[in-house]
PDB file of C-alpha atoms in Angstrom:
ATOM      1  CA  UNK A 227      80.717  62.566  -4.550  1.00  0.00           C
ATOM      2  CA  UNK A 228      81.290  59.233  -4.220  1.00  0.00           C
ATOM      3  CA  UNK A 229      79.892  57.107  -1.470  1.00  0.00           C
ATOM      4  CA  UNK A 230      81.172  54.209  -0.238  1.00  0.00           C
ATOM      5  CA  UNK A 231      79.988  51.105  -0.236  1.00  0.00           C
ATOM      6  CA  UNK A 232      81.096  48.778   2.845  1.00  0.00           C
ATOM      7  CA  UNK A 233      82.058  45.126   1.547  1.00  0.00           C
ATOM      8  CA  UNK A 234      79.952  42.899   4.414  1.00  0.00           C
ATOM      9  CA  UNK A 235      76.799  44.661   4.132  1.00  0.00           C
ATOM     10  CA  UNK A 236      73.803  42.306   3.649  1.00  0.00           C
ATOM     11  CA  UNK A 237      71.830  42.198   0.211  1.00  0.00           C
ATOM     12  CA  UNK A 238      68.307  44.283   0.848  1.00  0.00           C
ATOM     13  CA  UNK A 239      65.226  41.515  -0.386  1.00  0.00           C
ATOM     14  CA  UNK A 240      63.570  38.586   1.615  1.00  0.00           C
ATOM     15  CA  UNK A 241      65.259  35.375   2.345  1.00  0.00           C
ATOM     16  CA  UNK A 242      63.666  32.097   1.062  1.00  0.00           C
ATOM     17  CA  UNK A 243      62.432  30.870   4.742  1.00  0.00           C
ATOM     18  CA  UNK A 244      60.862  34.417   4.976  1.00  0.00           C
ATOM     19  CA  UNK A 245      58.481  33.531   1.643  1.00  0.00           C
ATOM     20  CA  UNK A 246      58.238  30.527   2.186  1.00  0.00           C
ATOM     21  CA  UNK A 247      56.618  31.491   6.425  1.00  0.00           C
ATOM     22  CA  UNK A 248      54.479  34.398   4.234  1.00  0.00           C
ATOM     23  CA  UNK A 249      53.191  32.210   2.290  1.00  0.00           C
ATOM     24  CA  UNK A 250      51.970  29.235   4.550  1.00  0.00           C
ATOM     25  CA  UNK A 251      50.302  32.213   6.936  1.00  0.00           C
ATOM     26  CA  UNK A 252      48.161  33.472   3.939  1.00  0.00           C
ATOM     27  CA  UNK A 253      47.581  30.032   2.897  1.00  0.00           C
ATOM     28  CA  UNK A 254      46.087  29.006   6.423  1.00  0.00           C
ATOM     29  CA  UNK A 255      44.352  32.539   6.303  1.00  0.00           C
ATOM     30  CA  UNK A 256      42.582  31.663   3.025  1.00  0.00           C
ATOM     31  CA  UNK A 257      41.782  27.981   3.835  1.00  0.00           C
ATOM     32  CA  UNK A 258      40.033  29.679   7.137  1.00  0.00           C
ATOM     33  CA  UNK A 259      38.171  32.188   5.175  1.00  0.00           C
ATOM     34  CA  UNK A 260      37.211  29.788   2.699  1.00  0.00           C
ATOM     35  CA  UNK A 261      35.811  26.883   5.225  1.00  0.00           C
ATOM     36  CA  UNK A 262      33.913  29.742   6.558  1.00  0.00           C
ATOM     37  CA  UNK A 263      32.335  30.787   3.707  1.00  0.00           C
ATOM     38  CA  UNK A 264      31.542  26.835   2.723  1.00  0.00           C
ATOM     39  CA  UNK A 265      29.828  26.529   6.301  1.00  0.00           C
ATOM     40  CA  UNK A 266      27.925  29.856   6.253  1.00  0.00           C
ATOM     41  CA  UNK A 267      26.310  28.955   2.893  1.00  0.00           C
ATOM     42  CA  UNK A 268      25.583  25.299   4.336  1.00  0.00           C
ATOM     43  CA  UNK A 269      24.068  27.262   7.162  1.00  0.00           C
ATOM     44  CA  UNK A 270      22.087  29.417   4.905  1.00  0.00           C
ATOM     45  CA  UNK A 271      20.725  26.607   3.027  1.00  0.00           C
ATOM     46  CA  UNK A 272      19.384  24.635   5.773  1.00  0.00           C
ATOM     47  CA  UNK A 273      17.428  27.902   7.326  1.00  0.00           C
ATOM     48  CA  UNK A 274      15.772  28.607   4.060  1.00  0.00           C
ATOM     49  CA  UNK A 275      14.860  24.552   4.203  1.00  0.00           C
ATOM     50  CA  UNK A 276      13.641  25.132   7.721  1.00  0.00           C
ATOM     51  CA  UNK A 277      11.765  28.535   6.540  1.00  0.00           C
ATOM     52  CA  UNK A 278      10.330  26.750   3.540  1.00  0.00           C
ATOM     53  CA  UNK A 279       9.400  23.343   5.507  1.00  0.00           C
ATOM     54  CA  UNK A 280       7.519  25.765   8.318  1.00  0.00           C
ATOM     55  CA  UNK A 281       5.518  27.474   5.711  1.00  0.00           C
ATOM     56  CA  UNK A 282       4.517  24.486   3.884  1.00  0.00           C
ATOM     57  CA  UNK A 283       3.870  22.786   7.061  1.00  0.00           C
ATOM     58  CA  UNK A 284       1.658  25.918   8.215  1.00  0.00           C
ATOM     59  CA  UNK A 285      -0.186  25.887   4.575  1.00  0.00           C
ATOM     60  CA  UNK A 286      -0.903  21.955   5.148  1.00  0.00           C
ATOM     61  CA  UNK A 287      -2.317  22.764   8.218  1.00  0.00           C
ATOM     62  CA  UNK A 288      -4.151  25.559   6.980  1.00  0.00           C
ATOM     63  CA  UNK A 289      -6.107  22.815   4.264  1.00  0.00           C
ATOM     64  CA  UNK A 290      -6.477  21.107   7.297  1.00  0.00           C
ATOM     65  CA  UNK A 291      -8.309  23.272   9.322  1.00  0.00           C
ATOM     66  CA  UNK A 292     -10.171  24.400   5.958  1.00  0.00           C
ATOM     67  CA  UNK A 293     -11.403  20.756   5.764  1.00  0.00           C
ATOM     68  CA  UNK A 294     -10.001  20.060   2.638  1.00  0.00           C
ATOM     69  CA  UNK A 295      -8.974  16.565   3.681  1.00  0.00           C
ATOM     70  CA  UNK A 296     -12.160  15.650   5.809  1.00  0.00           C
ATOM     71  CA  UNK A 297     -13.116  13.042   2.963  1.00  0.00           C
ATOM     72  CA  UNK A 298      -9.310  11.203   3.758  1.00  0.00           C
ATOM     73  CA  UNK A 299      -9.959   8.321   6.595  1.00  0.00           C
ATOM     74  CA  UNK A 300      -7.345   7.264   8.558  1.00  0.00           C
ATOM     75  CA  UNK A 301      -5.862   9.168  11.001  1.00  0.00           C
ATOM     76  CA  UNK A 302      -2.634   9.840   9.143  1.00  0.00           C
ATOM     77  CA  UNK A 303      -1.657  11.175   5.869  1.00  0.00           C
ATOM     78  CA  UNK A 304       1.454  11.415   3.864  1.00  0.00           C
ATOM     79  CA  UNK A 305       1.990  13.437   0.628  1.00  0.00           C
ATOM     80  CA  UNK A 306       4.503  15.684  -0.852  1.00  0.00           C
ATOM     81  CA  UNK A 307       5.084  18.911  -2.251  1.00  0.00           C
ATOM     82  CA  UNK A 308       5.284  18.997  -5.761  1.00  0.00           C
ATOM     83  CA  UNK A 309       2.387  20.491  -6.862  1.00  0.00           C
ATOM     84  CA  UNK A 310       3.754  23.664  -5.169  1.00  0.00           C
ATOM     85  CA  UNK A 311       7.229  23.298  -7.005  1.00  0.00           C
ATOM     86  CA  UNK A 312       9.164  21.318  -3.783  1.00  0.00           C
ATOM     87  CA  UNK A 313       9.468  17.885  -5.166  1.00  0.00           C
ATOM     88  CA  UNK A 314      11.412  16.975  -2.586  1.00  0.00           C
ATOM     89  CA  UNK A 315       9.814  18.488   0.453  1.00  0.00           C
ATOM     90  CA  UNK A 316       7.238  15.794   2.196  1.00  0.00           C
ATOM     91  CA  UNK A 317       4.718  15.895   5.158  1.00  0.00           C
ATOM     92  CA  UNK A 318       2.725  13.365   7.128  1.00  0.00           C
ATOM     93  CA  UNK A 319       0.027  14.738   9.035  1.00  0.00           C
ATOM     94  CA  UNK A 320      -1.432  12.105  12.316  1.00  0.00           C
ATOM     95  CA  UNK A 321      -4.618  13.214  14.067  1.00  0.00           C
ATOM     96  CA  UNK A 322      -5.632  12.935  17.609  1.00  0.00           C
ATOM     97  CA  UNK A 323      -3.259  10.903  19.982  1.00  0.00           C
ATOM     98  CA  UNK A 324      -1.650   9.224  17.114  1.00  0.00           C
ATOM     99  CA  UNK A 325       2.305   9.989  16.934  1.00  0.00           C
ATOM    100  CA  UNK A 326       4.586  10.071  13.519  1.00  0.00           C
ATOM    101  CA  UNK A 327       6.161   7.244  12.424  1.00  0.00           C
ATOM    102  CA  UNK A 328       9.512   7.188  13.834  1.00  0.00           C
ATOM    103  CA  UNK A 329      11.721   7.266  10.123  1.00  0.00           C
ATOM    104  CA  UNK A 330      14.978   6.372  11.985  1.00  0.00           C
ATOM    105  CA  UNK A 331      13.675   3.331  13.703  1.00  0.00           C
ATOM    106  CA  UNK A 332      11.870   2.302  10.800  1.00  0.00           C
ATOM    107  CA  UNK A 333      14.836   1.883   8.557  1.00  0.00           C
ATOM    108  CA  UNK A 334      16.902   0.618  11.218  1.00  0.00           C
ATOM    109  CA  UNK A 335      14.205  -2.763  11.640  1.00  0.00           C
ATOM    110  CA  UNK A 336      13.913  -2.528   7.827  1.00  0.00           C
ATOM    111  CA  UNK A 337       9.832  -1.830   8.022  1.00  0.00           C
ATOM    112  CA  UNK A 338       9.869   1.500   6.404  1.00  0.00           C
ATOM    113  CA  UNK A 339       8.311   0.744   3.060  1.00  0.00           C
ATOM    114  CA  UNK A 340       7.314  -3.547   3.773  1.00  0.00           C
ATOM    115  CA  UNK A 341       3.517  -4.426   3.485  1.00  0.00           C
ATOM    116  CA  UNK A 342       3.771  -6.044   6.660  1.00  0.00           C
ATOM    117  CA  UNK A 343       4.604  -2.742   8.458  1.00  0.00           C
ATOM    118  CA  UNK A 344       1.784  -1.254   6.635  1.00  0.00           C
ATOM    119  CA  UNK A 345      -0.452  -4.176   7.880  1.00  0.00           C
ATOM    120  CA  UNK A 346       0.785  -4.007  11.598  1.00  0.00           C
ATOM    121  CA  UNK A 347      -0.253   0.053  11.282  1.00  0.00           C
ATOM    122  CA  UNK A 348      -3.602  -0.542   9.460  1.00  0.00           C
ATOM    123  CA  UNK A 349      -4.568  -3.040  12.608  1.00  0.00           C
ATOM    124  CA  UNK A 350      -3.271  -0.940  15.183  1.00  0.00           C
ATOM    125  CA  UNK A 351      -5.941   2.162  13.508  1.00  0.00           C
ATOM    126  CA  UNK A 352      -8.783  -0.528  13.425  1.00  0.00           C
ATOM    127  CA  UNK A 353      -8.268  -1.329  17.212  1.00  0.00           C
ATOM    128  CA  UNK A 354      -8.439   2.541  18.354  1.00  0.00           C
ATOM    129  CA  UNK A 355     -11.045   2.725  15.913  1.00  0.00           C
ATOM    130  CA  UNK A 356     -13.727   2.763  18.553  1.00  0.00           C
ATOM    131  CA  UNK A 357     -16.788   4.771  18.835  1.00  0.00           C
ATOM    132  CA  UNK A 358     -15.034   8.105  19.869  1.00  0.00           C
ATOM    133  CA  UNK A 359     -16.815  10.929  21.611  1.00  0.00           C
ATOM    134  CA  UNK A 360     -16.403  14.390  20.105  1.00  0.00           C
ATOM    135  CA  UNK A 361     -14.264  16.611  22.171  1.00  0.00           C
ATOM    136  CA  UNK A 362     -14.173  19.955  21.282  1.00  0.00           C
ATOM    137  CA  UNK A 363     -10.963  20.768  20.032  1.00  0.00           C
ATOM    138  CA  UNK A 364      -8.305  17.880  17.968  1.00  0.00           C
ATOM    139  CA  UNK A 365      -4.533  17.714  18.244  1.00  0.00           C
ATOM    140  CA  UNK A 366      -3.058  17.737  14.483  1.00  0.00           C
ATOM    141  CA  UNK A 367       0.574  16.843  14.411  1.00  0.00           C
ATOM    142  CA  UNK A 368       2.506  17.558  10.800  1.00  0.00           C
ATOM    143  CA  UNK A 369       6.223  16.350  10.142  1.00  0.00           C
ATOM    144  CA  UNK A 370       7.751  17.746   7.001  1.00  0.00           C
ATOM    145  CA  UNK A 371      10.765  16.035   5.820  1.00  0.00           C
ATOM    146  CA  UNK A 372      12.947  18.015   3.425  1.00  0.00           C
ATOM    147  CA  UNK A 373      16.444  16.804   1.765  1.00  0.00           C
ATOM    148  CA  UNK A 374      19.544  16.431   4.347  1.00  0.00           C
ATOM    149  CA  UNK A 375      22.051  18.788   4.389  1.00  0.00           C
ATOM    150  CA  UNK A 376      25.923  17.228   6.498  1.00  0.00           C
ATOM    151  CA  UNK A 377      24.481  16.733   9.788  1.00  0.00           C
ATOM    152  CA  UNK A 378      21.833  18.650  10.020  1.00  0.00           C
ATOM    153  CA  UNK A 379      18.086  18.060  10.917  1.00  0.00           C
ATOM    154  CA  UNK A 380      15.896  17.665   7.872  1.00  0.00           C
ATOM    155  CA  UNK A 381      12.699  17.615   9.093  1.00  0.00           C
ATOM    156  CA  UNK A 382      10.238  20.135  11.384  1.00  0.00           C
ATOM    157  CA  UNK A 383       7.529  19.049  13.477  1.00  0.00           C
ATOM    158  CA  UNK A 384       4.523  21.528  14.285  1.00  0.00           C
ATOM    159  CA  UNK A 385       1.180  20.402  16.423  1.00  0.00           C
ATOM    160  CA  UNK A 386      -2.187  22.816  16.420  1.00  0.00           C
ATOM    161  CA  UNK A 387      -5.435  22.181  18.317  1.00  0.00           C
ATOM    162  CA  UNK A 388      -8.148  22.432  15.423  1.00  0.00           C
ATOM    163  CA  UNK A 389     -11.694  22.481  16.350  1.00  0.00           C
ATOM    164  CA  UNK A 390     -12.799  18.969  16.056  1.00  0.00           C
ATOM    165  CA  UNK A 391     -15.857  19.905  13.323  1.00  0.00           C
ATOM    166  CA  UNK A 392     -13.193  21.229  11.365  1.00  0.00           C
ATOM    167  CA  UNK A 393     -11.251  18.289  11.069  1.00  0.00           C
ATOM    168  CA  UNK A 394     -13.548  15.953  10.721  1.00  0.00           C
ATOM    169  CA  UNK A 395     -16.337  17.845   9.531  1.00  0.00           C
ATOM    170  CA  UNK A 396     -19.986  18.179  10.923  1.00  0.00           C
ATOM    171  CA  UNK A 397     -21.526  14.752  11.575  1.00  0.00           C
ATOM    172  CA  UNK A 398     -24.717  14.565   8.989  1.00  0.00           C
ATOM    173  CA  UNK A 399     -27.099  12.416  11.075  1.00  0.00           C
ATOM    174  CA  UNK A 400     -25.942  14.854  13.684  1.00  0.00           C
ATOM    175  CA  UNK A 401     -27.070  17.456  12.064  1.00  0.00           C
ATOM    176  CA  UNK A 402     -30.339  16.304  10.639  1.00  0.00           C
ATOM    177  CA  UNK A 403     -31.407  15.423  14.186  1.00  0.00           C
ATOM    178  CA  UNK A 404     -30.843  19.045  15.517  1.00  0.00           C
ATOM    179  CA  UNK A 405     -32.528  20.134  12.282  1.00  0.00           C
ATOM    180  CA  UNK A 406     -35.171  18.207  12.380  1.00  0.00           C
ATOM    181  CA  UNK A 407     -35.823  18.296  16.011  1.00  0.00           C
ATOM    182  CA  UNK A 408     -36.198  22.529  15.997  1.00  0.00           C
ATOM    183  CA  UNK A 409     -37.389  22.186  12.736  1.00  0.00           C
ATOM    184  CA  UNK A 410     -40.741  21.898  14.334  1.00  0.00           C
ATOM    185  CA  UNK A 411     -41.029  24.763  16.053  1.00  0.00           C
ATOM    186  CA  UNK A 412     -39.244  27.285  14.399  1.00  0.00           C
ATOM    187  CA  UNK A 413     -41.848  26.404  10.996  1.00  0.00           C
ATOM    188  CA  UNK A 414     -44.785  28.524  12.219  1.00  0.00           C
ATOM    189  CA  UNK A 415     -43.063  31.721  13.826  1.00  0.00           C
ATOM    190  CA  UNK A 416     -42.272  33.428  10.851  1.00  0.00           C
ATOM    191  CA  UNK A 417     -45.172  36.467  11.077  1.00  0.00           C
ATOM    192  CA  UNK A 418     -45.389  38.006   7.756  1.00  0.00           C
ATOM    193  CA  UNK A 419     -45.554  41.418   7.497  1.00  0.00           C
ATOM    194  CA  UNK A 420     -48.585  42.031   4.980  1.00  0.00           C
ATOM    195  CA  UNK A 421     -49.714  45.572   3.139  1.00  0.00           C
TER     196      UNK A 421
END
């Protein structure tokens, strides 16, 4: 049998416009997917930055408390990472009432790295250099700076009270005086115990 075929009948397939609408609805869709992806790695990177920056600032702070940097004076202290493989990871560390150096404001008046800024700092420490009493316990504040990522923050701040004779260790003359003051009596108590 034979069928018929009518003589008006459209032509089955897609029309250009149809494409052309398919194919600026999957481009959107893949731009969106892709921007996504971009921003979740951007996002990943600056958590492990802020994971890595907490641990190293935690380790610092563990030499600190350890009294590994009792010999330093000053009552701040910069350094970087690199001997644990983080070149460009940094920290500065300020004892006591002392507060970090303000980076932003520093470059902004152009005293960030002049000899006169480091003057201005070293004559501020000399002036609250005075006889301090020892309190029990020492606020240690540690910034570490890490490598920007878009608009993100790239640095962490952490504060600990540290027992003060940790920090700054055990005063010697101190400690000669409380020696050599029960010294005395403790040096004939000792009973021996004989056969």
């Amino acid at each position: 049998m034979r069928t018929l075929r009518r003589a008006n009948s459209p032509r089955a397939g897609f029309t250009l416009a149809e494409v052309m609408v398919t194919l600026v609805i999957v481009g959107i869709g893949l731009t969106l997917v892709l921007q996504g992806l971009n921003t979740a790695k951007l996002t990943a990177a600056q958590t492990r930055n802020l994971k890595l920056a907490r641990d190293l600032a935690v380790l610092t702070l563990g030499q600190v408390e350890a009294g590994l940097f009792q010999e330093d004076e000053g009552e701040r202290m910069f350094g970087s990472y690199a001997e644990e493989g983080y070149e460009d990871f940094s920290f500065e560390v300020v004892f006591g009432d002392d507060t970090l150096t303000d980076v932003e404001q520093a470059l902004d008046e152009g005293a960030f790295d002049t000899w006169d800024h480091r003057r201005s700092l070293e004559e501020e420490e000399e002036t609250e250099e005075d006889e301090e009493a020892v309190e029990p316990y020492e606020t240690v504040r540690i910034r570490v700076t890490f490598p920007a990522i878009r608009d993100y923050k790239n640095d962490l701040v952490l504060e600990r009270w540290m027992d003060w004779e940790r920090v700054y260790g055990v005063d010697e003359e101190e400690m000669d005086a409380q020696l050599g003051g029960s010294g005395g009596k403790d040096a004939g108590s000792s009973t021996g115990g004989g056969k």
